[in-house]
Coordinates of C-alpha atoms in Angstrom, one line a residue:
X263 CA 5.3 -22.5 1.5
X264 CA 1.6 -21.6 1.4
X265 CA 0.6 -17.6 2.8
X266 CA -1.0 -19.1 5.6
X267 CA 2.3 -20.6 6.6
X268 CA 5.1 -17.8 5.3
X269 CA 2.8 -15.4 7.4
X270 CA 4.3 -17.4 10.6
X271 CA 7.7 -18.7 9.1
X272 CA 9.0 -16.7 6.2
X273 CA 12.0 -13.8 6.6
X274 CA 13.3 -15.4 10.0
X275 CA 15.3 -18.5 11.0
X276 CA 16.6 -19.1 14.2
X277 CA 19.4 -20.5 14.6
X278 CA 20.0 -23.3 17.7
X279 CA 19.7 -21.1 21.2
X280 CA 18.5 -18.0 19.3
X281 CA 15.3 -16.2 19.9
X282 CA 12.5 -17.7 18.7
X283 CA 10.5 -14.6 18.0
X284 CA 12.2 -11.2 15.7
X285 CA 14.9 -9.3 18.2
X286 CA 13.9 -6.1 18.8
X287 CA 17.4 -4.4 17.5
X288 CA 16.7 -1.1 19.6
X289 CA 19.8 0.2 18.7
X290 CA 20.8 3.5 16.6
X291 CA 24.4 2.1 15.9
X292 CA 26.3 -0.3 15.3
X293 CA 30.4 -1.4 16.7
X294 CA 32.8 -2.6 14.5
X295 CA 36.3 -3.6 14.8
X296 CA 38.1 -1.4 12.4
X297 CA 37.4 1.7 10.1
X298 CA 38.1 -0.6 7.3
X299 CA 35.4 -2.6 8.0
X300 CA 32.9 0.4 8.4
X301 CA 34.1 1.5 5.2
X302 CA 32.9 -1.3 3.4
X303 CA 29.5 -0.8 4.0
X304 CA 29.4 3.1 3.5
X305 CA 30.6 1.6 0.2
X306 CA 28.3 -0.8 -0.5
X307 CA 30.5 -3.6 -0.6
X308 CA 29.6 -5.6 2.2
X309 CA 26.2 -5.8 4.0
X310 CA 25.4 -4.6 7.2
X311 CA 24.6 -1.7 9.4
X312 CA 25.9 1.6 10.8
X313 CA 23.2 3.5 11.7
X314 CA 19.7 2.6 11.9
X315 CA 18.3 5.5 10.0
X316 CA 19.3 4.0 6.8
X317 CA 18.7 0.3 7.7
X318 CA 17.6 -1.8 10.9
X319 CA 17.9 -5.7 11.8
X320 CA 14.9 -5.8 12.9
X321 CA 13.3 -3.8 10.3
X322 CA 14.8 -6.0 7.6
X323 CA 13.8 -9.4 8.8
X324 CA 10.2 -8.0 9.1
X325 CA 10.6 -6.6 5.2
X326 CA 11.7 -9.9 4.1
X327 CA 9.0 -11.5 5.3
X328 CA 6.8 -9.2 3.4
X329 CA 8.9 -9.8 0.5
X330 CA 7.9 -13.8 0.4
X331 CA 4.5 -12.9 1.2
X332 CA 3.9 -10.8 -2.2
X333 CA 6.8 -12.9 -4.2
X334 CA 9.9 -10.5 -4.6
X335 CA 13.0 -10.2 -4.9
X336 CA 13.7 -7.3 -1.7
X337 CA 11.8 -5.0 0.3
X338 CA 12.2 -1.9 2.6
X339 CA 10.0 -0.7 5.5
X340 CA 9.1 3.2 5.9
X341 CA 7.7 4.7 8.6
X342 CA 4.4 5.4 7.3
X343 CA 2.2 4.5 4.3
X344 CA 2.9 8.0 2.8
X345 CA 6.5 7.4 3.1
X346 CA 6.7 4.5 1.0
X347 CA 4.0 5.6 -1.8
X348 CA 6.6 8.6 -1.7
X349 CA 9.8 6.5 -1.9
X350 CA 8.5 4.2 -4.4
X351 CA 7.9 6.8 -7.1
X352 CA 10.7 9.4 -6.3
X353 CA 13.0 7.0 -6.3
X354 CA 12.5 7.0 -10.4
X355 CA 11.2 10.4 -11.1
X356 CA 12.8 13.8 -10.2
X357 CA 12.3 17.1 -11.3
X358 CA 11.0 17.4 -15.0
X359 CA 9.9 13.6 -14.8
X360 CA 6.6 12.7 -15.2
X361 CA 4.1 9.6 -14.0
X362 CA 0.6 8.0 -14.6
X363 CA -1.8 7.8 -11.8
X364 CA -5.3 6.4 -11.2
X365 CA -7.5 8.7 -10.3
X366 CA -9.3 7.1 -7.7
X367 CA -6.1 6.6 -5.3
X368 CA -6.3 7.2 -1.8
X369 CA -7.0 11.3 -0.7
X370 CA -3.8 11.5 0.8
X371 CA -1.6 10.0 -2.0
X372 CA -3.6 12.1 -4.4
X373 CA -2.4 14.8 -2.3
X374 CA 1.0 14.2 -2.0
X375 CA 1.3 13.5 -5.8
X376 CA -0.8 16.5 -7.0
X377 CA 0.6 19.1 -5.0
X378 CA 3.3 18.2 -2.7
X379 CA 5.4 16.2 -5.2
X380 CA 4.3 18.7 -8.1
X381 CA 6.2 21.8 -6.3
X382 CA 9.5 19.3 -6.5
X383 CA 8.9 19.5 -10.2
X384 CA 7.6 16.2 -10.9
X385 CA 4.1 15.9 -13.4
X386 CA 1.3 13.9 -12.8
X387 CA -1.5 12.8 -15.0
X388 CA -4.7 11.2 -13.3
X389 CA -6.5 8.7 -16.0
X390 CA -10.0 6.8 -14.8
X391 CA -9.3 3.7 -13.9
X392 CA -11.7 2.2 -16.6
X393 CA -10.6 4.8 -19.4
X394 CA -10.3 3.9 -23.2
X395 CA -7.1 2.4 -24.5
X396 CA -6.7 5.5 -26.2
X397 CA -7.4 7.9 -23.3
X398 CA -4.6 5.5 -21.6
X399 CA -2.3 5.8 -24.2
X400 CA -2.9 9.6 -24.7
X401 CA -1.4 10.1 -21.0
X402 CA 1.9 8.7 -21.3
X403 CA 4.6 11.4 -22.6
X404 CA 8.5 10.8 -23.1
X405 CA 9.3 11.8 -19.9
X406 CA 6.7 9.5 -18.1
X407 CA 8.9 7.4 -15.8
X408 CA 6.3 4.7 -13.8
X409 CA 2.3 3.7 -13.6
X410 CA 1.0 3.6 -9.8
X411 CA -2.5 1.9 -9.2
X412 CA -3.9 0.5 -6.2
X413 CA -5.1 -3.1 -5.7
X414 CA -8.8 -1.8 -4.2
X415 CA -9.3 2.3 -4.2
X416 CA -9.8 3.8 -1.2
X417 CA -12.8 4.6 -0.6
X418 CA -14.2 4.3 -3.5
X419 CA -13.5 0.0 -3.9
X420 CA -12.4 0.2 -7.9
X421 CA -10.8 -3.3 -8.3
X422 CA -7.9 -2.2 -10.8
X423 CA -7.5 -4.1 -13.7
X424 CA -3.6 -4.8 -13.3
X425 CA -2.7 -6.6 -16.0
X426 CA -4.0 -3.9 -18.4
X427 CA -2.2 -1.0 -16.7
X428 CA 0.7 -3.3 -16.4
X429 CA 1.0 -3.9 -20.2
X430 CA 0.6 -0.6 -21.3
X431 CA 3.5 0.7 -19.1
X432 CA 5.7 -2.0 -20.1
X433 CA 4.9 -0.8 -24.0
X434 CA 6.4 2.4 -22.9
X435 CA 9.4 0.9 -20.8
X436 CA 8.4 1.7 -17.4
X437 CA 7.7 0.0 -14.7
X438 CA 3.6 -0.4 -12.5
X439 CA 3.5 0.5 -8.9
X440 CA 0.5 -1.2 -7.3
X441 CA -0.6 -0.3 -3.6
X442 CA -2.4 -3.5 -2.3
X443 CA -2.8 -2.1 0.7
X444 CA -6.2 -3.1 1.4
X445 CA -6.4 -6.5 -0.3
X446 CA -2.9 -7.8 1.5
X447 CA -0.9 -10.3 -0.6
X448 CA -3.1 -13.0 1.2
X449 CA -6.2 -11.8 -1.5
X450 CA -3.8 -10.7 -4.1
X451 CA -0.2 -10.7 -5.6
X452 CA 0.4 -8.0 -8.2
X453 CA 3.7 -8.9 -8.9
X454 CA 2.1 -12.7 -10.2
X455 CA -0.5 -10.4 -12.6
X456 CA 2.3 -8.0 -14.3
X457 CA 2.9 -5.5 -11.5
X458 CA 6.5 -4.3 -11.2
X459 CA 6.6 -2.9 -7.0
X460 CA 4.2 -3.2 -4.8
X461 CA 3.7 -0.7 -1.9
X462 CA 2.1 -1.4 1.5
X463 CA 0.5 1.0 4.2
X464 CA 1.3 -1.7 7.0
X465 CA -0.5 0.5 9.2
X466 CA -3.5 -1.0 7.7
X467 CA -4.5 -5.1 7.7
X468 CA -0.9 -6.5 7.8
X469 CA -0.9 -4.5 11.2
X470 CA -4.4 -5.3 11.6
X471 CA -4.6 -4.4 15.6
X472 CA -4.7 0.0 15.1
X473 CA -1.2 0.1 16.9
X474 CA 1.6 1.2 14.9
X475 CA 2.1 3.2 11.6
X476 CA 4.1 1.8 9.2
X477 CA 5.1 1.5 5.4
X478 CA 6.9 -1.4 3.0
X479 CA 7.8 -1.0 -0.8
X480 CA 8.8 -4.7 -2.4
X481 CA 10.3 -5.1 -5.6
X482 CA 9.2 -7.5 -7.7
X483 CA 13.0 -7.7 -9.2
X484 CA 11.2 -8.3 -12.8
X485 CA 11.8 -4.7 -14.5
X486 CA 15.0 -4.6 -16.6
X487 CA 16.5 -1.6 -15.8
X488 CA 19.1 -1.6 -18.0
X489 CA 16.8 -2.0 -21.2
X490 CA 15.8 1.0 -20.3
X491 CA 19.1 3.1 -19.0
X492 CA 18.3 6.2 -21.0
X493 CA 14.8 6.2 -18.8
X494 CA 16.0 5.8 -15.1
X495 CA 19.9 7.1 -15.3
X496 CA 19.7 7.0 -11.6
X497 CA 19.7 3.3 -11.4
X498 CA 21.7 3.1 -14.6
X499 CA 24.9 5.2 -14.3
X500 CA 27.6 5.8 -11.8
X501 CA 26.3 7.4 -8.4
X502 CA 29.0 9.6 -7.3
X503 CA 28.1 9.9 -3.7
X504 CA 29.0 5.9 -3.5
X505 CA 32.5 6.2 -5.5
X506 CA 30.5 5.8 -9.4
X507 CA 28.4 2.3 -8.3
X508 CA 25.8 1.7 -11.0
X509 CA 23.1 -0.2 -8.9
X510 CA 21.6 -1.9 -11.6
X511 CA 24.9 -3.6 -12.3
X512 CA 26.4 -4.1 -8.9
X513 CA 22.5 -5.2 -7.3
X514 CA 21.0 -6.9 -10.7
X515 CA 17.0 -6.5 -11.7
X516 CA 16.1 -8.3 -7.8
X517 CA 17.8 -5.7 -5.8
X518 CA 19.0 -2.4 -7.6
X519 CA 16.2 -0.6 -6.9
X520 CA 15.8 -1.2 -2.7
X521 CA 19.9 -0.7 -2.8
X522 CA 18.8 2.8 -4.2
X523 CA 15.9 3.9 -2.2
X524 CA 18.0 2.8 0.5
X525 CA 21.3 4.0 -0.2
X526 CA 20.0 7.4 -1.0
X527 CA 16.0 8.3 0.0
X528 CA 16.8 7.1 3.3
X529 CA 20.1 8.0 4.0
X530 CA 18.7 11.4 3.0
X531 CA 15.2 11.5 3.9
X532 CA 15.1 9.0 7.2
X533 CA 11.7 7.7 6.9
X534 CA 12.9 4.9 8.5
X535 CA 10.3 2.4 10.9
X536 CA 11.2 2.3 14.5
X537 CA 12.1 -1.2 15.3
X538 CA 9.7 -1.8 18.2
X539 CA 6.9 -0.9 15.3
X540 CA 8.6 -3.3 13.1
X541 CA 8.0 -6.0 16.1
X542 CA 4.4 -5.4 16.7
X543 CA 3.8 -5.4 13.0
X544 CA 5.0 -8.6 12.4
X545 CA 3.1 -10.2 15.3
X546 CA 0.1 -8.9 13.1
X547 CA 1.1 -10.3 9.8
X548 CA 1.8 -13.5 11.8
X549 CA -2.7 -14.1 12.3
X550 CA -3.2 -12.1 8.7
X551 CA -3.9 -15.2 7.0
X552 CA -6.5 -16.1 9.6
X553 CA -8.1 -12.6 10.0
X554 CA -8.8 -11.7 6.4
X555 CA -11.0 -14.3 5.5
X556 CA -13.1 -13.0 8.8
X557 CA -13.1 -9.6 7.6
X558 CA -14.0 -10.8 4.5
X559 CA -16.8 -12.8 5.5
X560 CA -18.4 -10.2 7.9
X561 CA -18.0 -7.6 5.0
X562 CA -19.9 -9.7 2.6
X563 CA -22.5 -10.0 4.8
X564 CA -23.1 -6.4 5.8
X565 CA -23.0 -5.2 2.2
X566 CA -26.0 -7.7 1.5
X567 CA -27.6 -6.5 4.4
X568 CA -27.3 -2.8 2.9
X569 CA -28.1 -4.0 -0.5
X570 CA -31.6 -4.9 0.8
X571 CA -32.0 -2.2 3.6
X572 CA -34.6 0.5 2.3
X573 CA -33.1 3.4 3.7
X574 CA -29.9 2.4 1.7
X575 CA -29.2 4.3 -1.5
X576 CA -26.3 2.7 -3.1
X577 CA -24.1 0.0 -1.9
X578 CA -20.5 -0.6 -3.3
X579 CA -18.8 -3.6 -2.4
X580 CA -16.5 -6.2 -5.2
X581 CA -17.7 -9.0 -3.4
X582 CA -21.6 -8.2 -4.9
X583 CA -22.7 -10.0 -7.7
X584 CA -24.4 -6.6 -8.4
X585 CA -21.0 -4.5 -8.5
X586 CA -19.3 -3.6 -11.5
X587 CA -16.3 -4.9 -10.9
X588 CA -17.2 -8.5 -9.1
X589 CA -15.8 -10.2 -11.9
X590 CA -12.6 -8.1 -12.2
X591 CA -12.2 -8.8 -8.0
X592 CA -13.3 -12.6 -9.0
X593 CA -9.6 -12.8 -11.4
X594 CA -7.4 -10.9 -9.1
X595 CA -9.2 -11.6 -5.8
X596 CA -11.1 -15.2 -6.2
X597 CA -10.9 -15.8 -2.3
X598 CA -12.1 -12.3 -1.3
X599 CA -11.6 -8.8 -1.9
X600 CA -11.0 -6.7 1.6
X601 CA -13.6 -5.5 4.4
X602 CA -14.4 -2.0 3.2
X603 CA -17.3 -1.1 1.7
X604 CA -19.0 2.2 0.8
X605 CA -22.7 3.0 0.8
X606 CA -25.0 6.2 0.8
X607 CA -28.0 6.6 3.2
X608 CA -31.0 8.2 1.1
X609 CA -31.2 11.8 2.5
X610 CA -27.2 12.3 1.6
X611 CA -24.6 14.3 4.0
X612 CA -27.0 14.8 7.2
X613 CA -28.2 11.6 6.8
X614 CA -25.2 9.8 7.2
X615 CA -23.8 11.9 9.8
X616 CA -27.2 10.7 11.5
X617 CA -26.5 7.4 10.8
X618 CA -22.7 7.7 11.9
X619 CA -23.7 8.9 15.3
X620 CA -25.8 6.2 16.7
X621 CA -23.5 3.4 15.6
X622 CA -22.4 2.0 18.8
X623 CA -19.9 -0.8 18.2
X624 CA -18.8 1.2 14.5
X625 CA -16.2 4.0 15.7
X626 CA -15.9 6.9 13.6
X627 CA -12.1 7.3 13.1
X628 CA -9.5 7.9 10.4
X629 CA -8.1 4.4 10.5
X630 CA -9.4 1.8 8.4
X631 CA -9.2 -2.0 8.4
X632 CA -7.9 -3.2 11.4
X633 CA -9.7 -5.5 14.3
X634 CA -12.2 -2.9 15.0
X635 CA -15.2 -2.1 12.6
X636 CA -15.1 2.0 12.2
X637 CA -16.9 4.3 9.7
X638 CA -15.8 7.6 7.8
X639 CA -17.4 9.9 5.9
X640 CA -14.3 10.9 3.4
X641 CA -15.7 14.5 2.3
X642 CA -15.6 15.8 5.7
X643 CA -12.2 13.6 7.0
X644 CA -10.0 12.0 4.8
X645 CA -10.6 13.7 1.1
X646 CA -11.5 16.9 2.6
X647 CA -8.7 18.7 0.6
X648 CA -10.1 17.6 -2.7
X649 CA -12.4 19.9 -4.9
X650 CA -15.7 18.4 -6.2
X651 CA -14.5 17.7 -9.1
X652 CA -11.4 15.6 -7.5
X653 CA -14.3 14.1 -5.5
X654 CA -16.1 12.8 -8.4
X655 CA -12.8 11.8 -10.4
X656 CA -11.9 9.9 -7.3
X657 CA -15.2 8.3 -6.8
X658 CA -15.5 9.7 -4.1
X659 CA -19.4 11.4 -3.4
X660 CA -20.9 13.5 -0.8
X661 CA -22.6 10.9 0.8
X662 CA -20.0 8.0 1.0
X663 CA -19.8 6.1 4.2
X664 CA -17.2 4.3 4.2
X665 CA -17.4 1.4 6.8
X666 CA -14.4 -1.2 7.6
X667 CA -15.4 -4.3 9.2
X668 CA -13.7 -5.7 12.3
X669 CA -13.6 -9.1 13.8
X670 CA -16.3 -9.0 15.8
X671 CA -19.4 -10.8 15.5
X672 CA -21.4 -10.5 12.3
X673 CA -24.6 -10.6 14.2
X674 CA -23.5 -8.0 16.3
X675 CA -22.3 -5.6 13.4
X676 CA -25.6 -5.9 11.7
X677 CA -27.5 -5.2 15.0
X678 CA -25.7 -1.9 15.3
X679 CA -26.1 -1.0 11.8
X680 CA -30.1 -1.5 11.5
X681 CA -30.3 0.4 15.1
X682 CA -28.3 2.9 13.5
X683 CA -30.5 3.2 10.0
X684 CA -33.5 3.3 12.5
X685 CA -32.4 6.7 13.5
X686 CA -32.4 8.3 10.2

């Protein structure tokens, strides 16, 4: 099936008199005839579910269809963005372990690897996303244990080069996390250009509507695990709290790793989805195909309104023919990139909080890329925690606006935006 089509059909099939949309599963547990049959499933030898903090019905069929979107193999949801950037990677590193990160990731990720996941003992070293081959090279060590990119930066709209990154972490056995949050697998597919998992904030476009938070890792079921055992002994030798499975045998390459972060980050951790979340998220993904050429379009258009706009210092936005990375975005992302774009107004911080509050149809808020055009200014909000030296390395300046375009009209959005610049 095409995107446009596996966006409505994919992950569910009624059967004759069944619901025709995803059941809502609101259920914690699950009944079973007989202790035996219960047992088989705490020991992973039958499928199923017991209790919904590991896995949910509901939750699954909305994963699967995720799956199909960005061509895996199997998929989990998470509760939150953060949850599943978190799963994806700890679910290969642990203490002593370390892994490769682009600099320019989202504020909050940067966070959660730089310090959070630091005081569990895990290393992390941030390489430019545009650094030499050697400066690449130079940052793997023998402990490294994955790559994680994202698709688009946020804020600062770096179109990764993913078959690079890929490539170099397969030449040191490990496998590339990519977050394509903000491009969706309708723009992009990682896993088709080398990447290895793919992560999702769903609370983002595949949502698209601003009403739940959400998370999904997919697995693009590619990485042998097994040629590498000595790297990931998690995956590759006995697990005693499931009687000595080795997942990478039992599951194969297309589902050993979900069976883990299953099995064990959420059986421990519980950063499970509620199912009612999983519900309204897939009535988004079901129009994604349909809104993301809009938000596309309208972003296109506003970033060559700002181009031209005298008060308008910079603009960044892959779509440019101006923008460094148009024809990297034109290889991954031929029919469009995302509808973010970042731009300074000339006068720097007061300007743009000027700017920011006489936008009338633009809401300043934390969210990004949804139905609704909002704005941010990321030093003050989102990458507020960062020094201004993790500014810069993130691409991230003092007087980046960062502005996500709705669905509304494109008229409209450019009326309030030259009202707006009127002000400053």
């Amino acid at each position: 099936m095409e995107r446009d089509t596996m966006c409505i059909q994919a992950g569910y099939e009624p059967k004759n008199g069944e619901s025709r949309m995803i059941p809502i599963i609101q259920s914690t547990t699950f009944k079973y005839d007989t202790s035996e049959d219960m047992g088989k499933l705490f020991d992973l030898e039958a499928a199923g579910y017991f209790y919904t903090r590991l896995q949910n019905p509901t939750n699954d069929l909305v994963a699967a269809k995720i799956c199909a979107l960005e061509g895996g193999t199997a998929a989990m949801l998470t509760s939150s963005g953060q949850a599943a950037s978190f799963f994806s990677v700890f679910n290969l590193a642990g203490c002593g372990d370390h892994v490769v990160v682009s600099s320019t990731i989202y504020g909050g990720t940067f966070n959660l690897f730089n310090v959070t996941m630091r005081r569990m003992g895990v290393d992390f070293t941030f390489v430019d996303p545009d650094c030499s081959d050697e400066e690449l090279e130079a940052a793997f060590t023998p402990k490294t244990k994955a790559v994680f990119g994202e698709t688009i930066a946020n804020p600062a709209l770096i179109v990764f080069d993913i078959e690079r990154f890929a490539n170099a972490a397969h030449a040191h056995g490990v496998p590339l996390i990519i977050d394509n949050t903000f491009a969706t697998p309708v723009n992009c597919r990682p896993i088709e250009w080398g990447a290895d998992i793919v992560v999702h904030s769903t609370t983002k476009y595949l949502d698209g509507h601003d009403a739940t938070v959400g998370g999904c890792i997919v697995d693009g079921g590619k990485f042998d695990w097994m040629a590498h055992a000595d790297k990931f002994p998690g995956l590759t030798t006995p697990d005693e709290s499931y009687h000595g499975i080795t997942y990478a045998e039992r599951f194969g390459l297309g589902g050993a790793y979900i069976t883990k972060a299953t099995a064990q980050l959420m059986r421990d951790l519980g950063s499970i989805q509620a199912p009612m979340n999983a519900y309204f998220l897939n009535l988004g993904i079901e129009s994604l195909a349909v809104r993301m050429p809009r938000h596309c379009e309208n972003a296109q258009k506003v970033a060559e309104f700002l181009e031209g706009h005298e008060k308008v210092s910079w603009v960044n936005y892959p779509g440019l023919p101006s923008n460094k990375y148009y024809a990297r975005a034109k290889k991954y992302m031929p029919n469009g990139t995302c509808g973010v774009i970042s731009f300074g107004v000339k006068g720097g911080r007061a300007a743009a909080e000027t700017f920011m509050k006489h936008l009338k149809i633009g809401m300043i808020a934390t969210h990004v890329a949804d139905a609704h055009t909002c704005v941010l200014h990321p030093a003050s909000s989102t990458h507020r925690q960062l020094s201004d030296e993790e500014l810069k390395a993130g691409g991230v300046t003092p007087d980046l606006i960062r502005f996500s375009c709705g669905l509304e009209s494109a008229k409209d959005i450019l009326a309030d935006l030259a009202q707006a610049l009127d002000k400053v």
